[in-house]
Amino acid sequence: MTPRHPNVVTAFAFGLLFGIGLVISGMTDPARIRAFLDVTGDWNPSLALVMIGAIATAAPFFAYARRRDGDGGGSQDARRIDAKLVVGATVFGIGWGLTGVCPGPAFVNIVAAPQPVVLLLVAMGGGLVLSRWIDARR
C-alpha cells in the first residue's frame, strides 16, 4: 500500500499546532530540558509529563491508522533496530543533552533566539548531509 502524504496546508497546520504546544508547555526552554536530563541533580519531570500527554493523545490515532492501513504502521526495515539507528540515537542524545534543544523546539526558537538556533540548525543540516554522503559511499 502506498503511503498517503498530507497536503502542504495540513502539514503546516499540524506543525503550527505542534509548535504552539511546545511553547505553551515550556519545552522550548533549553534549561528545562537539561533539568529533565539531569536525573542526579535538580530533576524536573515536566518533559516526561508532556511526553505522556502526547503519547496518550496520539495513540488512538495511530491505532486507527494501523487498523485502516493494515500494515502495522510501517515496513519491517523501518522497525528494525540496527547499528545505524543506535549510533544515530546516541549522537542525537548527546547533542540534545549538550544543547537542551531538539529539532522541534529549534525551529520554534528560531524566532526567539535566532543566532544560536541557526548555528544548531546548520549543524543538524550538516549532520544530515554527512549521513547521506556516508550512506552513498557504502
Short mmCIF file of C-alpha atoms in Angstrom, two decimals:
data_model
loop_
_atom_site.label_atom_id
_atom_site.label_comp_id
_atom_site.label_asym_id
_atom_site.label_seq_id
_atom_site.Cartn_x
_atom_site.Cartn_y
_atom_site.Cartn_z
CA MET A 1 0.00 0.00 0.00
CA THR A 2 1.48 3.41 -0.90
CA PRO A 3 1.68 5.92 1.93
CA ARG A 4 -0.65 8.89 1.86
CA HIS A 5 1.05 12.27 2.15
CA PRO A 6 -0.78 15.23 3.69
CA ASN A 7 -1.07 18.34 1.62
CA VAL A 8 1.09 21.34 2.47
CA VAL A 9 -1.67 23.22 4.28
CA THR A 10 -2.45 20.25 6.53
CA ALA A 11 1.23 19.67 7.27
CA PHE A 12 1.70 23.37 8.08
CA ALA A 13 -1.36 23.40 10.36
CA PHE A 14 -0.17 20.37 12.34
CA GLY A 15 3.37 21.79 12.53
CA LEU A 16 1.97 25.07 13.84
CA LEU A 17 -0.15 23.20 16.38
CA PHE A 18 2.94 21.24 17.50
CA GLY A 19 4.95 24.46 17.84
CA ILE A 20 2.23 26.15 19.87
CA GLY A 21 2.10 23.10 22.14
CA LEU A 22 5.87 23.30 22.65
CA VAL A 23 5.65 26.98 23.60
CA ILE A 24 2.67 26.51 25.95
CA SER A 25 4.32 23.56 27.70
CA GLY A 26 7.63 25.41 28.08
CA MET A 27 9.52 22.75 26.13
CA THR A 28 11.33 25.38 24.07
CA ASP A 29 13.39 26.34 27.14
CA PRO A 30 16.76 24.53 27.00
CA ALA A 31 17.19 24.94 30.78
CA ARG A 32 14.01 22.95 31.36
CA ILE A 33 15.19 20.16 29.05
CA ARG A 34 18.61 19.99 30.73
CA ALA A 35 16.84 19.86 34.13
CA PHE A 36 14.86 16.85 32.89
CA LEU A 37 18.02 15.12 31.68
CA ASP A 38 19.83 15.80 35.00
CA VAL A 39 18.43 12.86 36.94
CA THR A 40 21.14 13.07 39.61
CA GLY A 41 20.68 16.80 40.26
CA ASP A 42 17.66 19.08 40.41
CA TRP A 43 15.47 16.82 38.25
CA ASN A 44 12.41 18.36 36.58
CA PRO A 45 9.86 15.74 35.38
CA SER A 46 7.80 18.18 33.28
CA LEU A 47 9.13 16.84 29.94
CA ALA A 48 8.02 13.33 30.92
CA LEU A 49 4.52 14.66 31.62
CA VAL A 50 4.42 16.40 28.23
CA MET A 51 5.57 13.17 26.54
CA ILE A 52 2.92 11.12 28.38
CA GLY A 53 0.25 13.62 27.30
CA ALA A 54 1.46 13.49 23.69
CA ILE A 55 1.50 9.68 23.64
CA ALA A 56 -1.97 9.48 25.19
CA THR A 57 -3.29 11.92 22.60
CA ALA A 58 -1.61 10.27 19.58
CA ALA A 59 -2.13 6.60 20.50
CA PRO A 60 -5.79 6.35 19.39
CA PHE A 61 -4.93 7.95 16.03
CA PHE A 62 -2.03 5.55 15.46
CA ALA A 63 -4.30 2.62 16.36
CA TYR A 64 -6.91 3.88 13.89
CA ALA A 65 -4.28 4.26 11.13
CA ARG A 66 -2.95 0.74 11.84
CA ARG A 67 -6.45 -0.74 11.54
CA ARG A 68 -7.21 1.31 8.43
CA ASP A 69 -3.94 0.54 6.60
CA GLY A 70 -3.49 -3.00 7.91
CA ASP A 71 0.31 -2.82 7.74
CA GLY A 72 1.14 -2.40 11.42
CA GLY A 73 2.43 1.13 10.97
CA GLY A 74 5.47 0.69 8.76
CA SER A 75 7.76 -1.61 6.88
CA GLN A 76 9.93 -4.22 8.56
CA ASP A 77 13.04 -2.14 7.72
CA ALA A 78 11.55 0.86 9.49
CA ARG A 79 11.03 -1.19 12.67
CA ARG A 80 14.44 -2.92 12.72
CA ILE A 81 16.94 -1.85 15.39
CA ASP A 82 20.42 -1.84 13.87
CA ALA A 83 23.80 -0.20 14.48
CA LYS A 84 22.89 2.81 12.34
CA LEU A 85 19.83 3.51 14.50
CA VAL A 86 21.72 3.04 17.77
CA VAL A 87 24.63 5.28 16.70
CA GLY A 88 22.26 7.94 15.36
CA ALA A 89 20.15 7.89 18.53
CA THR A 90 23.31 8.17 20.65
CA VAL A 91 24.64 11.16 18.68
CA PHE A 92 21.19 12.79 18.81
CA GLY A 93 21.01 12.21 22.58
CA ILE A 94 24.47 13.68 23.16
CA GLY A 95 23.58 16.77 21.12
CA TRP A 96 20.26 17.10 22.90
CA GLY A 97 21.91 16.78 26.30
CA LEU A 98 24.62 19.33 25.48
CA THR A 99 22.30 21.95 24.00
CA GLY A 100 18.93 21.19 25.60
CA VAL A 101 17.35 21.67 22.17
CA CYS A 102 15.95 19.07 19.78
CA PRO A 103 14.72 19.76 16.22
CA GLY A 104 11.10 20.66 17.03
CA PRO A 105 11.92 23.33 19.61
CA ALA A 106 14.87 24.51 17.49
CA PHE A 107 12.50 25.51 14.70
CA VAL A 108 10.17 27.19 17.21
CA ASN A 109 13.09 29.01 18.90
CA ILE A 110 14.40 30.43 15.63
CA VAL A 111 12.02 33.35 16.24
CA ALA A 112 13.11 33.98 19.84
CA ALA A 113 16.86 33.28 19.74
CA PRO A 114 17.92 33.22 16.09
CA GLN A 115 21.74 33.23 16.40
CA PRO A 116 22.42 30.10 18.50
CA VAL A 117 19.48 28.25 16.96
CA VAL A 118 20.60 28.99 13.39
CA LEU A 119 24.00 27.52 14.26
CA LEU A 120 22.29 24.43 15.69
CA LEU A 121 20.08 24.03 12.60
CA VAL A 122 23.11 24.43 10.30
CA ALA A 123 24.95 21.76 12.31
CA MET A 124 21.91 19.44 12.10
CA GLY A 125 21.75 20.00 8.35
CA GLY A 126 25.47 19.27 8.09
CA GLY A 127 24.95 16.03 10.01
CA LEU A 128 22.15 15.04 7.64
CA VAL A 129 24.32 15.75 4.59
CA LEU A 130 27.24 13.82 6.14
CA SER A 131 24.94 10.88 6.92
CA ARG A 132 23.64 10.74 3.34
CA TRP A 133 27.21 11.01 1.99
CA ILE A 134 28.32 8.07 4.20
CA ASP A 135 25.29 6.02 3.07
CA ALA A 136 26.06 6.76 -0.58
CA ARG A 137 29.67 5.56 -0.18
CA ARG A 138 28.57 2.16 1.20
#
